[in-house]
Amino acid sequence: MKTAPVVPARIVSDDDGTPRSADYGDIYHPRSGALAQARRVFLDGDALAARWRDRARFVVLETGFGLGNNFLATWAAWRADPRRSRQLHFISIEQAPPTRAMLASIGRDAALAPLADELARRWPPLTCNLHRIAFDEGAVELLLAFGAVDSWLPQIVAEVDAFFLDGFAPARNPAMWDARLFKAMARLAAADATVATWSAARVVRDGLRGAGFEVEKAPGGAGKRDITRARFAPRFTPRRSPRVAAPTSPIAAPAGSAPTWPVAEPAGSGAAAAHVVIVGAGLAGCALARALAERGRSLVLERNADIAEGGSGNRAGLFHGVVHRGDGRHARFHRAAALMAATAVREAIGRDGVQGDVGGLLRLESGIGLAEMKSLLDAQALPADYVEALDAAAASTIAGIAVSTPAWHYPNAGWVDPRGLARSWLDRAGASAGLRLRCDVASLRRVGANWQVCDGEGAVIATAPAVALCNGDGLLGGAGNAPWPIRRQRGQLSAIDASSLPPTALPRLPIAGVGYVLPPIDGTVWSGATSSWDDDPALRPEDQQRNVERLAMLLGLRSPSLIAALQGRVGCRFTSDDRLPVVGAIPAAIAAEMVSGFAAAPTARFDQPRFVARAPGLFVIAALGSRGIASAAFGAQLLAAAIAGAPSPAEADLLDAVDPARFLSRRFRRDEAARARASVLPGQPPVGPIAGSAGA
Ligand SMILES: Cc1cc2nc3c(=O)[nH]c(=O)nc-3n(C[C@H](O)[C@H](O)[C@H](O)COP(=O)(O)OP(=O)(O)OC[C@H]3O[C@@H](n4cnc5c(N)ncnc54)[C@H](O)[C@@H]3O)c2cc1C
Ligand SMILES: C[S@@+](CC[C@H](N)C(=O)[O-])C[C@H]1O[C@@H](n2cnc3c(N)ncnc32)[C@H](O)[C@@H]1O
């Protein structure tokens, strides 16, 4: 997906107060009122109350979020309905979103005002991302795509029950009523999906018919013109990609039918059963337990005596986004992840008293000058509440120390105690998540429709229809050939007594560059982290020295020899060869390598990750690398959605970028190219160890 700068709406007000777009010359809603239109055209038009009744999940997709009136009306109606679906997902695409200030200044119907206030409070920075905002303890999820509908619609991964088409008038805003848009809707439509729109234009009706919808006119009401309703009635059922056709959806059961924890506890055996067994209680595993809590029950198995003692066991670490020329997948992934991390960390600090701060972060820039930094931001129209380019003087003011280079300032970034964050996630999962410590998982066994999770003796620890490997590298003992190119990287952090540093050199916020320094935490300044490809668990004096030198450089201190690192911590992080995490459903071909006796169904296509067949109910979050604090929450939300078959909070090409199948696809394409060169038959599956091919 090619990202485009997000330019805020230009909204003016008509004499009677009706908001109007200065760009399109059209009004956002009829003069009769936004709420009245939302109820009459969209809520009634799609028969929401009757259709979401008693369901586990209901998914709405809207074109044109505008001022959010339709979302607010839907949320209010859902709240007021005792027989509402357990979860409501509302996906909306908006090219020119209002700023937070605009949103807060819109006059609202009294019934919507409190919800509108909450929406304005939670409004994200205007970046080209799919922003996830959870309301009502996660029961309501708003997925907001900022950008043009023709770029975003093909990127949405969801099964939609009801469409709201709410562009401006087709004559003024043809892009919102294009035939390709209706075709893209058909790809997303659930079997009984419906469409509602206020427009009765011929182009709309013909477009919907052409995409497989049965179309009818309905009276507009209150003396208004006709509106359009449609129902999905395709001549053939579109095939879903194997990645989406949920490998198993153990927790997508209808409301009330979800079994309570534990599902079944065989007497005497000590084995447990759950919807999802999570292997590993680091940031990834705990974030997943939290993300699944809104949907079902999980059991976390951890080999250590406590949670977050592995890579996630540092005293503190930082999180922030990135800026890359071209805004490719890395930049988009880390931006989405960092924005989600900011929300998660704020929540952990506010609710659970976890140590940390979302007060911003500076990344010193020595490669390019300020003018180039600014032009990079201008080209992408990245907003100042995501990142800004500061000269050394402005950076020094923010940092509270003398900074000698320009810097990127990420105002929604900061630092946190990862152990506290992991604990807070697990606590928030509450009774939905069980935890077993000192539980070393050695292997998996496929029995019927379940996975048995076994210890080193082959004894069954737990049984579940789904297992998520959140154990750092996604491998289990005796897996044979590593199924993906993930490497273990040693890292050392150093602790320096803050009182040994000049008070004028103590930063107010994290400073990153070559390495990083955190502001003093309980009298200690943490600096790091080194990287090496060995697994020496001991603190190394030369690494302490390197961290001290980095600290001196970042804080502008001339005499590093006077500073002593007293303690430190050694940990490891797992990194993939393309520096992106591995998140998603495990391909059947890889499961066959990992699990003895598992017979994989043949895969029809390997050329793109989304077409690769999956092992039922086997998932992974691995290789969070040196950005696990920043990316655990996002990775967990992606995986929870995949497990539950819910709309994905990431666009399709980001799912490709982190998909565990990407290594197979890469290998396949390379083999195909080699075969083509050697004139051999195309279409054969890739062969041989995948990890070896990538130099892991
Ligand atoms: C020195 C250092 C500094 C870092 N600094 C930062 C930073 O500033 N910002 C940032 O974003 N990231 C940072 N990171 C990276 C971040 O800490 C990691 O990416 C993150 O902790 C990985 O989380 P995880 O849950 O995937 O892995 P882990 O935290 O390692 O959790 C995996 C868990 O699985 C358990 N486990 C493994 N195998 C089994 C098994 N077979 N059965 C049962 N349990 C098992 C392990 O005991 C462990 O508890 C740093 C990492 C290091 C090492
Ligand atoms: C009628 S308003 C939507 C009102 C909104 N549904 C509400 O409840 O407040 C139409 C919206 O479509 C947006 N829009 C127009 N063209 C677009 C495009 N190509 N892609 C995405 N959004 C677009 C406009 O910016 C505008 O906000």
PDB file of N, CA and C in Angstrom, residues 589-618:
ATOM      1  N   ALA A 589       2.840 -26.082   6.385  1.00  0.00           N
ATOM      2  CA  ALA A 589       4.124 -26.683   6.009  1.00  0.00           C
ATOM      3  C   ALA A 589       5.159 -26.501   7.118  1.00  0.00           C
ATOM      4  N   ILE A 590       5.091 -25.390   7.828  1.00  0.00           N
ATOM      5  CA  ILE A 590       6.031 -25.154   8.934  1.00  0.00           C
ATOM      6  C   ILE A 590       5.635 -25.997  10.141  1.00  0.00           C
ATOM      7  N   ALA A 591       4.324 -26.100  10.394  1.00  0.00           N
ATOM      8  CA  ALA A 591       3.869 -26.934  11.521  1.00  0.00           C
ATOM      9  C   ALA A 591       4.321 -28.373  11.332  1.00  0.00           C
ATOM     10  N   ALA A 592       4.330 -28.825  10.089  1.00  0.00           N
ATOM     11  CA  ALA A 592       4.743 -30.206   9.828  1.00  0.00           C
ATOM     12  C   ALA A 592       6.214 -30.404  10.199  1.00  0.00           C
ATOM     13  N   GLU A 593       7.005 -29.340  10.085  1.00  0.00           N
ATOM     14  CA  GLU A 593       8.417 -29.437  10.494  1.00  0.00           C
ATOM     15  C   GLU A 593       8.563 -29.370  12.011  1.00  0.00           C
ATOM     16  N   MET A 594       7.661 -28.608  12.649  1.00  0.00           N
ATOM     17  CA  MET A 594       7.799 -28.372  14.089  1.00  0.00           C
ATOM     18  C   MET A 594       7.195 -29.469  14.939  1.00  0.00           C
ATOM     19  N   VAL A 595       6.108 -30.084  14.455  1.00  0.00           N
ATOM     20  CA  VAL A 595       5.343 -31.022  15.281  1.00  0.00           C
ATOM     21  C   VAL A 595       5.455 -32.402  14.673  1.00  0.00           C
ATOM     22  N   SER A 596       6.048 -33.304  15.437  1.00  0.00           N
ATOM     23  CA  SER A 596       6.220 -34.632  14.841  1.00  0.00           C
ATOM     24  C   SER A 596       4.848 -35.285  14.687  1.00  0.00           C
ATOM     25  N   GLY A 597       4.638 -35.911  13.563  1.00  0.00           N
ATOM     26  CA  GLY A 597       3.378 -36.602  13.304  1.00  0.00           C
ATOM     27  C   GLY A 597       2.293 -35.705  12.752  1.00  0.00           C
ATOM     28  N   PHE A 598       2.540 -34.403  12.632  1.00  0.00           N
ATOM     29  CA  PHE A 598       1.488 -33.530  12.086  1.00  0.00           C
ATOM     30  C   PHE A 598       1.567 -33.569  10.562  1.00  0.00           C
ATOM     31  N   ALA A 599       0.481 -34.002   9.953  1.00  0.00           N
ATOM     32  CA  ALA A 599       0.472 -34.106   8.490  1.00  0.00           C
ATOM     33  C   ALA A 599      -0.184 -32.861   7.917  1.00  0.00           C
ATOM     34  N   ALA A 600       0.577 -32.100   7.174  1.00  0.00           N
ATOM     35  CA  ALA A 600       0.048 -30.853   6.626  1.00  0.00           C
ATOM     36  C   ALA A 600      -0.775 -31.125   5.376  1.00  0.00           C
ATOM     37  N   ALA A 601      -1.927 -30.424   5.277  1.00  0.00           N
ATOM     38  CA  ALA A 601      -2.674 -30.471   4.022  1.00  0.00           C
ATOM     39  C   ALA A 601      -1.844 -29.721   2.984  1.00  0.00           C
ATOM     40  N   PRO A 602      -1.923 -30.145   1.737  1.00  0.00           N
ATOM     41  CA  PRO A 602      -1.083 -29.475   0.731  1.00  0.00           C
ATOM     42  C   PRO A 602      -1.485 -28.013   0.537  1.00  0.00           C
ATOM     43  N   THR A 603      -0.500 -27.196   0.272  1.00  0.00           N
ATOM     44  CA  THR A 603      -0.756 -25.782   0.021  1.00  0.00           C
ATOM     45  C   THR A 603      -0.838 -25.545  -1.481  1.00  0.00           C
ATOM     46  N   ALA A 604      -1.912 -24.848  -1.907  1.00  0.00           N
ATOM     47  CA  ALA A 604      -2.086 -24.629  -3.335  1.00  0.00           C
ATOM     48  C   ALA A 604      -1.144 -23.544  -3.845  1.00  0.00           C
ATOM     49  N   ARG A 605      -0.927 -22.518  -3.035  1.00  0.00           N
ATOM     50  CA  ARG A 605      -0.103 -21.397  -3.494  1.00  0.00           C
ATOM     51  C   ARG A 605       0.859 -20.949  -2.409  1.00  0.00           C
ATOM     52  N   PHE A 606       2.085 -20.678  -2.806  1.00  0.00           N
ATOM     53  CA  PHE A 606       3.082 -20.169  -1.868  1.00  0.00           C
ATOM     54  C   PHE A 606       3.537 -18.758  -2.231  1.00  0.00           C
ATOM     55  N   ASP A 607       3.099 -18.256  -3.380  1.00  0.00           N
ATOM     56  CA  ASP A 607       3.722 -17.032  -3.896  1.00  0.00           C
ATOM     57  C   ASP A 607       3.478 -15.811  -3.022  1.00  0.00           C
ATOM     58  N   GLN A 608       2.347 -15.771  -2.312  1.00  0.00           N
ATOM     59  CA  GLN A 608       2.102 -14.659  -1.391  1.00  0.00           C
ATOM     60  C   GLN A 608       1.678 -15.233  -0.050  1.00  0.00           C
ATOM     61  N   PRO A 609       2.123 -14.628   1.058  1.00  0.00           N
ATOM     62  CA  PRO A 609       1.809 -15.190   2.372  1.00  0.00           C
ATOM     63  C   PRO A 609       0.310 -15.421   2.572  1.00  0.00           C
ATOM     64  N   ARG A 610      -0.525 -14.520   2.059  1.00  0.00           N
ATOM     65  CA  ARG A 610      -1.956 -14.654   2.356  1.00  0.00           C
ATOM     66  C   ARG A 610      -2.583 -15.901   1.751  1.00  0.00           C
ATOM     67  N   PHE A 611      -1.922 -16.518   0.762  1.00  0.00           N
ATOM     68  CA  PHE A 611      -2.484 -17.718   0.125  1.00  0.00           C
ATOM     69  C   PHE A 611      -1.961 -19.017   0.741  1.00  0.00           C
ATOM     70  N   VAL A 612      -1.026 -18.917   1.645  1.00  0.00           N
ATOM     71  CA  VAL A 612      -0.392 -20.130   2.174  1.00  0.00           C
ATOM     72  C   VAL A 612      -1.304 -20.802   3.212  1.00  0.00           C
ATOM     73  N   ALA A 613      -1.498 -22.108   3.069  1.00  0.00           N
ATOM     74  CA  ALA A 613      -2.394 -22.852   3.978  1.00  0.00           C
ATOM     75  C   ALA A 613      -1.815 -22.881   5.398  1.00  0.00           C
ATOM     76  N   ARG A 614      -2.707 -22.872   6.399  1.00  0.00           N
ATOM     77  CA  ARG A 614      -2.284 -22.798   7.805  1.00  0.00           C
ATOM     78  C   ARG A 614      -2.596 -24.077   8.551  1.00  0.00           C
ATOM     79  N   ALA A 615      -1.814 -24.308   9.601  1.00  0.00           N
ATOM     80  CA  ALA A 615      -2.145 -25.389  10.524  1.00  0.00           C
ATOM     81  C   ALA A 615      -3.323 -24.897  11.354  1.00  0.00           C
ATOM     82  N   PRO A 616      -4.317 -25.739  11.588  1.00  0.00           N
ATOM     83  CA  PRO A 616      -5.474 -25.255  12.341  1.00  0.00           C
ATOM     84  C   PRO A 616      -5.094 -24.897  13.771  1.00  0.00           C
ATOM     85  N   GLY A 617      -5.376 -23.660  14.158  1.00  0.00           N
ATOM     86  CA  GLY A 617      -5.228 -23.269  15.563  1.00  0.00           C
ATOM     87  C   GLY A 617      -3.806 -23.149  16.076  1.00  0.00           C
ATOM     88  N   LEU A 618      -2.840 -22.921  15.219  1.00  0.00           N
ATOM     89  CA  LEU A 618      -1.467 -22.779  15.698  1.00  0.00           C
ATOM     90  C   LEU A 618      -0.932 -21.400  15.310  1.00  0.00           C
TER      91      LEU A 618
END
